[in-house]
């Protein structure tokens, strides 16, 4: 860890402490804040994967059940499913139940509900390639062993007291690298990352889907297996922005 990342993580800690000082939030205020952030996160996460619904259209589809003319049924289902998956990780984060491979499969099943019944919540049985990446994910017969190693490393990081933001970043980048599912790996990985952040008292990291932001995100992921620092910094900086946003909405100073 270099000094820059250490300072960003320290800022995360200070902002988290400030947010904790105003918790528990009033139920009414919390509901409105969470709903707004859930829609924005759903929009951006799906946007990264090529969904063309706008932020306003995403809100209409998720909260009002509106069908948007000119948009595919898959895009509608992606919005609805992702919003439900966020509800799931928020509830799971409070439950105290241990994060397991079953948790990951459940998140994935929610993401592909009504889209791909045969593959929802199931590890792939075919080879895959990651578009735009030189990395080749493991063959299907290696998935069980790779996922076991993935979970073992996660438990090691927890036992070693690794900073939660860094552990969350690991959960995302390592799961994407394994690519255990035919489709939906990116969304599932981002949700798993955010589940861990929520469980540790942080706020959801909302990685953006604009062309420039997506390029930076993919570049950081591409190099993460040899140099984890760029992706760790990306996640930590996004957590700082998220915490500041929450504090701003609550009328609290961000520093």
PDB file of C-alpha atoms in Angstrom:
ATOM      1  CA  UNK A   1       0.000   0.000   0.000  1.00  0.00           C
ATOM      2  CA  UNK A   2       1.448   3.389  -0.950  1.00  0.00           C
ATOM      3  CA  UNK A   3       1.014   6.650   0.937  1.00  0.00           C
ATOM      4  CA  UNK A   4      -1.671   7.987  -1.412  1.00  0.00           C
ATOM      5  CA  UNK A   5      -3.919   4.970  -0.884  1.00  0.00           C
ATOM      6  CA  UNK A   6      -3.267   5.052   2.859  1.00  0.00           C
ATOM      7  CA  UNK A   7      -4.435   8.682   2.987  1.00  0.00           C
ATOM      8  CA  UNK A   8      -7.579   7.896   0.985  1.00  0.00           C
ATOM      9  CA  UNK A   9      -8.435   5.065   3.371  1.00  0.00           C
ATOM     10  CA  UNK A  10      -7.875   7.375   6.334  1.00  0.00           C
ATOM     11  CA  UNK A  11     -10.298   9.819   4.752  1.00  0.00           C
ATOM     12  CA  UNK A  12     -12.800   6.975   4.405  1.00  0.00           C
ATOM     13  CA  UNK A  13     -12.444   6.298   8.114  1.00  0.00           C
ATOM     14  CA  UNK A  14     -13.004   9.940   9.070  1.00  0.00           C
ATOM     15  CA  UNK A  15     -16.082  10.236   6.862  1.00  0.00           C
ATOM     16  CA  UNK A  16     -17.470   6.939   8.113  1.00  0.00           C
ATOM     17  CA  UNK A  17     -17.051   8.178  11.687  1.00  0.00           C
ATOM     18  CA  UNK A  18     -18.927  11.370  10.802  1.00  0.00           C
ATOM     19  CA  UNK A  19     -21.753   9.371   9.242  1.00  0.00           C
ATOM     20  CA  UNK A  20     -21.901   7.000  12.212  1.00  0.00           C
ATOM     21  CA  UNK A  21     -22.335  10.008  14.496  1.00  0.00           C
ATOM     22  CA  UNK A  22     -25.689  10.831  12.879  1.00  0.00           C
ATOM     23  CA  UNK A  23     -26.900   7.230  12.833  1.00  0.00           C
ATOM     24  CA  UNK A  24     -29.463   5.871  13.247  1.00  0.00           C
ATOM     25  CA  UNK A  25     -31.040   8.127  10.643  1.00  0.00           C
ATOM     26  CA  UNK A  26     -34.729   9.056  10.893  1.00  0.00           C
ATOM     27  CA  UNK A  27     -36.725   6.317   9.156  1.00  0.00           C
ATOM     28  CA  UNK A  28     -38.425   8.676   6.706  1.00  0.00           C
ATOM     29  CA  UNK A  29     -35.227  10.398   5.677  1.00  0.00           C
ATOM     30  CA  UNK A  30     -33.360   7.102   5.402  1.00  0.00           C
ATOM     31  CA  UNK A  31     -36.022   5.587   3.138  1.00  0.00           C
ATOM     32  CA  UNK A  32     -35.881   8.493   0.685  1.00  0.00           C
ATOM     33  CA  UNK A  33     -32.077   8.564   0.617  1.00  0.00           C
ATOM     34  CA  UNK A  34     -31.780   4.811   0.105  1.00  0.00           C
ATOM     35  CA  UNK A  35     -34.390   4.777  -2.666  1.00  0.00           C
ATOM     36  CA  UNK A  36     -32.627   7.568  -4.544  1.00  0.00           C
ATOM     37  CA  UNK A  37     -29.214   5.936  -4.241  1.00  0.00           C
ATOM     38  CA  UNK A  38     -30.591   2.522  -5.206  1.00  0.00           C
ATOM     39  CA  UNK A  39     -31.959   3.933  -8.456  1.00  0.00           C
ATOM     40  CA  UNK A  40     -28.733   5.752  -9.260  1.00  0.00           C
ATOM     41  CA  UNK A  41     -26.642   2.664  -8.508  1.00  0.00           C
ATOM     42  CA  UNK A  42     -28.923   0.461 -10.617  1.00  0.00           C
ATOM     43  CA  UNK A  43     -28.689   2.925 -13.493  1.00  0.00           C
ATOM     44  CA  UNK A  44     -24.895   3.208 -13.394  1.00  0.00           C
ATOM     45  CA  UNK A  45     -24.174  -0.504 -12.876  1.00  0.00           C
ATOM     46  CA  UNK A  46     -26.438  -1.475 -15.772  1.00  0.00           C
ATOM     47  CA  UNK A  47     -25.032   1.358 -17.870  1.00  0.00           C
ATOM     48  CA  UNK A  48     -21.555  -0.113 -17.483  1.00  0.00           C
ATOM     49  CA  UNK A  49     -22.900  -3.285 -19.102  1.00  0.00           C
ATOM     50  CA  UNK A  50     -24.545  -1.458 -22.020  1.00  0.00           C
ATOM     51  CA  UNK A  51     -28.106  -0.950 -20.758  1.00  0.00           C
ATOM     52  CA  UNK A  52     -29.531   2.150 -22.500  1.00  0.00           C
ATOM     53  CA  UNK A  53     -32.219   3.130 -19.980  1.00  0.00           C
ATOM     54  CA  UNK A  54     -31.683   6.676 -18.716  1.00  0.00           C
ATOM     55  CA  UNK A  55     -31.679   7.500 -15.010  1.00  0.00           C
ATOM     56  CA  UNK A  56     -35.240   8.813 -15.247  1.00  0.00           C
ATOM     57  CA  UNK A  57     -36.386   5.781 -17.226  1.00  0.00           C
ATOM     58  CA  UNK A  58     -34.768   3.473 -14.675  1.00  0.00           C
ATOM     59  CA  UNK A  59     -36.715   5.200 -11.896  1.00  0.00           C
ATOM     60  CA  UNK A  60     -39.977   4.860 -13.831  1.00  0.00           C
ATOM     61  CA  UNK A  61     -39.394   1.180 -14.564  1.00  0.00           C
ATOM     62  CA  UNK A  62     -38.367   0.260 -11.013  1.00  0.00           C
ATOM     63  CA  UNK A  63     -40.706   2.426  -8.949  1.00  0.00           C
ATOM     64  CA  UNK A  64     -43.693   2.929 -11.243  1.00  0.00           C
ATOM     65  CA  UNK A  65     -43.704  -0.211 -13.383  1.00  0.00           C
ATOM     66  CA  UNK A  66     -43.685   1.878 -16.555  1.00  0.00           C
ATOM     67  CA  UNK A  67     -42.783   0.215 -19.859  1.00  0.00           C
ATOM     68  CA  UNK A  68     -40.442   2.423 -21.879  1.00  0.00           C
ATOM     69  CA  UNK A  69     -41.116   2.477 -25.616  1.00  0.00           C
ATOM     70  CA  UNK A  70     -38.163   1.478 -27.753  1.00  0.00           C
ATOM     71  CA  UNK A  71     -36.369  -0.331 -24.928  1.00  0.00           C
ATOM     72  CA  UNK A  72     -35.988  -4.103 -24.823  1.00  0.00           C
ATOM     73  CA  UNK A  73     -37.668  -6.345 -22.274  1.00  0.00           C
ATOM     74  CA  UNK A  74     -34.213  -7.426 -21.133  1.00  0.00           C
ATOM     75  CA  UNK A  75     -33.300  -3.823 -20.279  1.00  0.00           C
ATOM     76  CA  UNK A  76     -36.469  -3.501 -18.217  1.00  0.00           C
ATOM     77  CA  UNK A  77     -35.744  -6.758 -16.385  1.00  0.00           C
ATOM     78  CA  UNK A  78     -32.134  -5.739 -15.752  1.00  0.00           C
ATOM     79  CA  UNK A  79     -33.341  -2.603 -13.977  1.00  0.00           C
ATOM     80  CA  UNK A  80     -35.979  -4.402 -11.914  1.00  0.00           C
ATOM     81  CA  UNK A  81     -33.666  -7.286 -11.030  1.00  0.00           C
ATOM     82  CA  UNK A  82     -30.778  -5.063 -10.033  1.00  0.00           C
ATOM     83  CA  UNK A  83     -32.987  -2.999  -7.731  1.00  0.00           C
ATOM     84  CA  UNK A  84     -34.194  -6.201  -6.068  1.00  0.00           C
ATOM     85  CA  UNK A  85     -30.609  -7.414  -5.726  1.00  0.00           C
ATOM     86  CA  UNK A  86     -29.697  -4.180  -3.922  1.00  0.00           C
ATOM     87  CA  UNK A  87     -32.546  -4.781  -1.474  1.00  0.00           C
ATOM     88  CA  UNK A  88     -31.167  -8.282  -0.971  1.00  0.00           C
ATOM     89  CA  UNK A  89     -27.615  -7.151  -0.167  1.00  0.00           C
ATOM     90  CA  UNK A  90     -28.891  -4.431   2.178  1.00  0.00           C
ATOM     91  CA  UNK A  91     -30.924  -7.009   4.107  1.00  0.00           C
ATOM     92  CA  UNK A  92     -28.130  -9.582   4.012  1.00  0.00           C
ATOM     93  CA  UNK A  93     -25.597  -7.065   5.313  1.00  0.00           C
ATOM     94  CA  UNK A  94     -27.695  -6.677   8.468  1.00  0.00           C
ATOM     95  CA  UNK A  95     -28.364 -10.403   8.922  1.00  0.00           C
ATOM     96  CA  UNK A  96     -25.038 -11.574  10.318  1.00  0.00           C
ATOM     97  CA  UNK A  97     -25.131 -14.597   8.012  1.00  0.00           C
ATOM     98  CA  UNK A  98     -21.674 -15.479   6.685  1.00  0.00           C
ATOM     99  CA  UNK A  99     -20.934 -14.542   3.075  1.00  0.00           C
ATOM    100  CA  UNK A 100     -20.511 -17.750   1.072  1.00  0.00           C
ATOM    101  CA  UNK A 101     -20.573 -19.090  -2.468  1.00  0.00           C
ATOM    102  CA  UNK A 102     -24.291 -19.542  -1.920  1.00  0.00           C
ATOM    103  CA  UNK A 103     -24.604 -15.796  -1.313  1.00  0.00           C
ATOM    104  CA  UNK A 104     -22.851 -15.079  -4.603  1.00  0.00           C
ATOM    105  CA  UNK A 105     -25.112 -17.497  -6.469  1.00  0.00           C
ATOM    106  CA  UNK A 106     -28.198 -15.923  -4.897  1.00  0.00           C
ATOM    107  CA  UNK A 107     -27.130 -12.450  -6.026  1.00  0.00           C
ATOM    108  CA  UNK A 108     -26.530 -13.793  -9.528  1.00  0.00           C
ATOM    109  CA  UNK A 109     -29.898 -15.553  -9.577  1.00  0.00           C
ATOM    110  CA  UNK A 110     -31.585 -12.239  -8.808  1.00  0.00           C
ATOM    111  CA  UNK A 111     -29.624 -10.468 -11.566  1.00  0.00           C
ATOM    112  CA  UNK A 112     -30.658 -12.969 -14.266  1.00  0.00           C
ATOM    113  CA  UNK A 113     -34.186 -13.655 -12.997  1.00  0.00           C
ATOM    114  CA  UNK A 114     -36.515 -13.908 -15.991  1.00  0.00           C
ATOM    115  CA  UNK A 115     -33.600 -13.282 -18.364  1.00  0.00           C
ATOM    116  CA  UNK A 116     -31.705 -16.589 -18.393  1.00  0.00           C
ATOM    117  CA  UNK A 117     -33.464 -19.267 -16.376  1.00  0.00           C
ATOM    118  CA  UNK A 118     -30.977 -21.994 -17.278  1.00  0.00           C
ATOM    119  CA  UNK A 119     -27.928 -20.095 -16.013  1.00  0.00           C
ATOM    120  CA  UNK A 120     -29.287 -17.903 -13.204  1.00  0.00           C
ATOM    121  CA  UNK A 121     -27.445 -18.719  -9.989  1.00  0.00           C
ATOM    122  CA  UNK A 122     -25.384 -21.472 -11.621  1.00  0.00           C
ATOM    123  CA  UNK A 123     -21.702 -21.647 -12.437  1.00  0.00           C
ATOM    124  CA  UNK A 124     -20.978 -21.872 -16.141  1.00  0.00           C
ATOM    125  CA  UNK A 125     -20.277 -25.155 -17.891  1.00  0.00           C
ATOM    126  CA  UNK A 126     -18.712 -23.568 -20.987  1.00  0.00           C
ATOM    127  CA  UNK A 127     -15.539 -21.533 -21.603  1.00  0.00           C
ATOM    128  CA  UNK A 128     -15.960 -17.745 -21.806  1.00  0.00           C
ATOM    129  CA  UNK A 129     -13.935 -14.731 -22.856  1.00  0.00           C
ATOM    130  CA  UNK A 130     -14.079 -11.238 -21.358  1.00  0.00           C
ATOM    131  CA  UNK A 131     -14.759  -8.669 -24.049  1.00  0.00           C
ATOM    132  CA  UNK A 132     -11.876  -6.222 -24.441  1.00  0.00           C
ATOM    133  CA  UNK A 133      -9.623  -8.104 -22.008  1.00  0.00           C
ATOM    134  CA  UNK A 134      -6.496 -10.168 -22.597  1.00  0.00           C
ATOM    135  CA  UNK A 135      -7.310 -12.248 -19.512  1.00  0.00           C
ATOM    136  CA  UNK A 136      -8.719 -15.716 -20.191  1.00  0.00           C
ATOM    137  CA  UNK A 137     -10.976 -16.952 -17.347  1.00  0.00           C
ATOM    138  CA  UNK A 138     -10.437 -20.498 -16.054  1.00  0.00           C
ATOM    139  CA  UNK A 139     -12.022 -23.461 -17.792  1.00  0.00           C
ATOM    140  CA  UNK A 140     -15.301 -24.724 -16.280  1.00  0.00           C
ATOM    141  CA  UNK A 141     -13.686 -27.775 -14.675  1.00  0.00           C
ATOM    142  CA  UNK A 142     -11.421 -25.451 -12.659  1.00  0.00           C
ATOM    143  CA  UNK A 143     -14.198 -23.245 -11.273  1.00  0.00           C
ATOM    144  CA  UNK A 144     -14.883 -25.214  -8.075  1.00  0.00           C
ATOM    145  CA  UNK A 145     -11.223 -25.075  -7.063  1.00  0.00           C
ATOM    146  CA  UNK A 146     -10.807 -21.404  -8.055  1.00  0.00           C
ATOM    147  CA  UNK A 147     -13.904 -20.385  -6.123  1.00  0.00           C
ATOM    148  CA  UNK A 148     -12.693 -22.309  -3.077  1.00  0.00           C
ATOM    149  CA  UNK A 149      -9.372 -20.444  -3.264  1.00  0.00           C
ATOM    150  CA  UNK A 150     -11.235 -17.179  -3.752  1.00  0.00           C
ATOM    151  CA  UNK A 151     -13.269 -17.713  -0.589  1.00  0.00           C
ATOM    152  CA  UNK A 152     -10.209 -18.888   1.362  1.00  0.00           C
ATOM    153  CA  UNK A 153      -8.323 -15.734   0.450  1.00  0.00           C
ATOM    154  CA  UNK A 154     -11.343 -13.647   1.482  1.00  0.00           C
ATOM    155  CA  UNK A 155     -11.400 -15.334   4.888  1.00  0.00           C
ATOM    156  CA  UNK A 156      -7.638 -14.813   5.246  1.00  0.00           C
ATOM    157  CA  UNK A 157      -8.015 -11.092   4.571  1.00  0.00           C
ATOM    158  CA  UNK A 158     -10.719 -10.861   7.232  1.00  0.00           C
ATOM    159  CA  UNK A 159      -8.592 -12.779   9.739  1.00  0.00           C
ATOM    160  CA  UNK A 160      -5.607 -10.533   9.003  1.00  0.00           C
ATOM    161  CA  UNK A 161      -7.650  -7.385   9.614  1.00  0.00           C
ATOM    162  CA  UNK A 162      -7.279  -6.091   6.056  1.00  0.00           C
ATOM    163  CA  UNK A 163      -9.048  -2.751   5.597  1.00  0.00           C
ATOM    164  CA  UNK A 164     -12.670  -3.473   4.582  1.00  0.00           C
ATOM    165  CA  UNK A 165     -12.448  -1.232   1.506  1.00  0.00           C
ATOM    166  CA  UNK A 166      -9.468  -3.241   0.250  1.00  0.00           C
ATOM    167  CA  UNK A 167     -11.217  -6.532   0.989  1.00  0.00           C
ATOM    168  CA  UNK A 168     -14.278  -5.275  -0.884  1.00  0.00           C
ATOM    169  CA  UNK A 169     -12.094  -4.348  -3.858  1.00  0.00           C
ATOM    170  CA  UNK A 170     -10.589  -7.845  -3.788  1.00  0.00           C
ATOM    171  CA  UNK A 171     -14.024  -9.479  -3.794  1.00  0.00           C
ATOM    172  CA  UNK A 172     -14.920  -7.539  -6.925  1.00  0.00           C
ATOM    173  CA  UNK A 173     -11.750  -7.868  -8.980  1.00  0.00           C
ATOM    174  CA  UNK A 174     -11.025 -11.487  -8.077  1.00  0.00           C
ATOM    175  CA  UNK A 175     -14.567 -12.669  -8.823  1.00  0.00           C
ATOM    176  CA  UNK A 176     -14.562 -10.896 -12.187  1.00  0.00           C
ATOM    177  CA  UNK A 177     -11.231 -12.531 -13.001  1.00  0.00           C
ATOM    178  CA  UNK A 178     -12.687 -15.984 -12.294  1.00  0.00           C
ATOM    179  CA  UNK A 179     -15.841 -15.095 -14.266  1.00  0.00           C
ATOM    180  CA  UNK A 180     -17.794 -18.031 -12.796  1.00  0.00           C
ATOM    181  CA  UNK A 181     -21.026 -17.257 -14.651  1.00  0.00           C
ATOM    182  CA  UNK A 182     -21.940 -17.140 -18.334  1.00  0.00           C
ATOM    183  CA  UNK A 183     -23.324 -13.619 -17.914  1.00  0.00           C
ATOM    184  CA  UNK A 184     -23.847 -11.090 -15.140  1.00  0.00           C
ATOM    185  CA  UNK A 185     -20.363 -11.357 -13.618  1.00  0.00           C
ATOM    186  CA  UNK A 186     -19.769  -7.597 -13.480  1.00  0.00           C
ATOM    187  CA  UNK A 187     -23.039  -6.745 -11.774  1.00  0.00           C
ATOM    188  CA  UNK A 188     -22.701  -9.665  -9.365  1.00  0.00           C
ATOM    189  CA  UNK A 189     -19.136  -8.653  -8.470  1.00  0.00           C
ATOM    190  CA  UNK A 190     -20.097  -5.028  -7.834  1.00  0.00           C
ATOM    191  CA  UNK A 191     -23.006  -6.130  -5.647  1.00  0.00           C
ATOM    192  CA  UNK A 192     -20.767  -8.507  -3.677  1.00  0.00           C
ATOM    193  CA  UNK A 193     -18.271  -5.682  -3.137  1.00  0.00           C
ATOM    194  CA  UNK A 194     -21.042  -3.428  -1.885  1.00  0.00           C
ATOM    195  CA  UNK A 195     -22.524  -6.111   0.337  1.00  0.00           C
ATOM    196  CA  UNK A 196     -19.190  -6.289   2.142  1.00  0.00           C
ATOM    197  CA  UNK A 197     -18.930  -2.510   2.397  1.00  0.00           C
ATOM    198  CA  UNK A 198     -22.449  -2.264   3.851  1.00  0.00           C
ATOM    199  CA  UNK A 199     -21.725  -5.028   6.345  1.00  0.00           C
ATOM    200  CA  UNK A 200     -18.727  -3.055   7.594  1.00  0.00           C
ATOM    201  CA  UNK A 201     -20.580   0.226   8.062  1.00  0.00           C
ATOM    202  CA  UNK A 202     -19.678   1.858   4.754  1.00  0.00           C
ATOM    203  CA  UNK A 203     -21.933   3.073   1.965  1.00  0.00           C
ATOM    204  CA  UNK A 204     -22.498   1.656  -1.493  1.00  0.00           C
ATOM    205  CA  UNK A 205     -19.757   2.435  -4.010  1.00  0.00           C
ATOM    206  CA  UNK A 206     -21.364   3.651  -7.219  1.00  0.00           C
ATOM    207  CA  UNK A 207     -18.912   3.132 -10.069  1.00  0.00           C
ATOM    208  CA  UNK A 208     -20.013   5.224 -13.031  1.00  0.00           C
ATOM    209  CA  UNK A 209     -20.940   4.037 -16.513  1.00  0.00           C
ATOM    210  CA  UNK A 210     -19.935   7.014 -18.670  1.00  0.00           C
ATOM    211  CA  UNK A 211     -17.478   6.247 -21.469  1.00  0.00           C
ATOM    212  CA  UNK A 212     -14.506   7.783 -19.652  1.00  0.00           C
ATOM    213  CA  UNK A 213     -15.396   6.284 -16.263  1.00  0.00           C
ATOM    214  CA  UNK A 214     -15.982   2.860 -17.788  1.00  0.00           C
ATOM    215  CA  UNK A 215     -12.606   2.961 -19.561  1.00  0.00           C
ATOM    216  CA  UNK A 216     -10.784   3.852 -16.324  1.00  0.00           C
ATOM    217  CA  UNK A 217     -12.700   1.116 -14.478  1.00  0.00           C
ATOM    218  CA  UNK A 218     -11.908  -1.560 -17.064  1.00  0.00           C
ATOM    219  CA  UNK A 219      -8.258  -0.502 -17.279  1.00  0.00           C
ATOM    220  CA  UNK A 220      -7.915  -0.805 -13.498  1.00  0.00           C
ATOM    221  CA  UNK A 221      -9.546  -4.236 -13.542  1.00  0.00           C
ATOM    222  CA  UNK A 222      -7.336  -5.375 -16.423  1.00  0.00           C
ATOM    223  CA  UNK A 223      -4.147  -4.725 -14.454  1.00  0.00           C
ATOM    224  CA  UNK A 224      -5.464  -5.717 -11.018  1.00  0.00           C
ATOM    225  CA  UNK A 225      -4.065  -9.265 -11.125  1.00  0.00           C
ATOM    226  CA  UNK A 226      -0.504  -7.913 -11.403  1.00  0.00           C
ATOM    227  CA  UNK A 227      -0.937  -4.495  -9.777  1.00  0.00           C
ATOM    228  CA  UNK A 228      -3.977  -4.186  -7.484  1.00  0.00           C
ATOM    229  CA  UNK A 229      -3.226  -0.576  -6.542  1.00  0.00           C
ATOM    230  CA  UNK A 230      -5.123   1.259  -9.346  1.00  0.00           C
ATOM    231  CA  UNK A 231      -8.320  -0.680  -8.681  1.00  0.00           C
ATOM    232  CA  UNK A 232      -7.973  -0.367  -4.912  1.00  0.00           C
ATOM    233  CA  UNK A 233      -7.547   3.377  -5.322  1.00  0.00           C
ATOM    234  CA  UNK A 234     -10.561   3.560  -7.659  1.00  0.00           C
ATOM    235  CA  UNK A 235     -12.797   1.813  -5.128  1.00  0.00           C
ATOM    236  CA  UNK A 236     -11.461   3.820  -2.181  1.00  0.00           C
ATOM    237  CA  UNK A 237     -11.960   7.128  -4.000  1.00  0.00           C
ATOM    238  CA  UNK A 238     -15.495   6.093  -4.956  1.00  0.00           C
ATOM    239  CA  UNK A 239     -16.216   5.264  -1.305  1.00  0.00           C
ATOM    240  CA  UNK A 240     -15.015   8.722  -0.270  1.00  0.00           C
ATOM    241  CA  UNK A 241     -17.393  10.295  -2.795  1.00  0.00           C
ATOM    242  CA  UNK A 242     -20.256   8.101  -1.607  1.00  0.00           C
ATOM    243  CA  UNK A 243     -19.725   8.967   2.056  1.00  0.00           C
ATOM    244  CA  UNK A 244     -19.464  12.668   1.224  1.00  0.00           C
ATOM    245  CA  UNK A 245     -22.684  12.457  -0.765  1.00  0.00           C
ATOM    246  CA  UNK A 246     -24.560  10.868   2.140  1.00  0.00           C
ATOM    247  CA  UNK A 247     -23.268  13.493   4.561  1.00  0.00           C
ATOM    248  CA  UNK A 248     -24.161  16.304   2.160  1.00  0.00           C
ATOM    249  CA  UNK A 249     -27.736  15.069   1.775  1.00  0.00           C
ATOM    250  CA  UNK A 250     -28.015  14.965   5.567  1.00  0.00           C
ATOM    251  CA  UNK A 251     -26.696  18.511   5.851  1.00  0.00           C
ATOM    252  CA  UNK A 252     -23.560  17.366   7.643  1.00  0.00           C
ATOM    253  CA  UNK A 253     -20.013  18.620   6.915  1.00  0.00           C
ATOM    254  CA  UNK A 254     -18.084  16.233   4.670  1.00  0.00           C
ATOM    255  CA  UNK A 255     -14.779  16.705   6.496  1.00  0.00           C
TER     256      UNK A 255
END
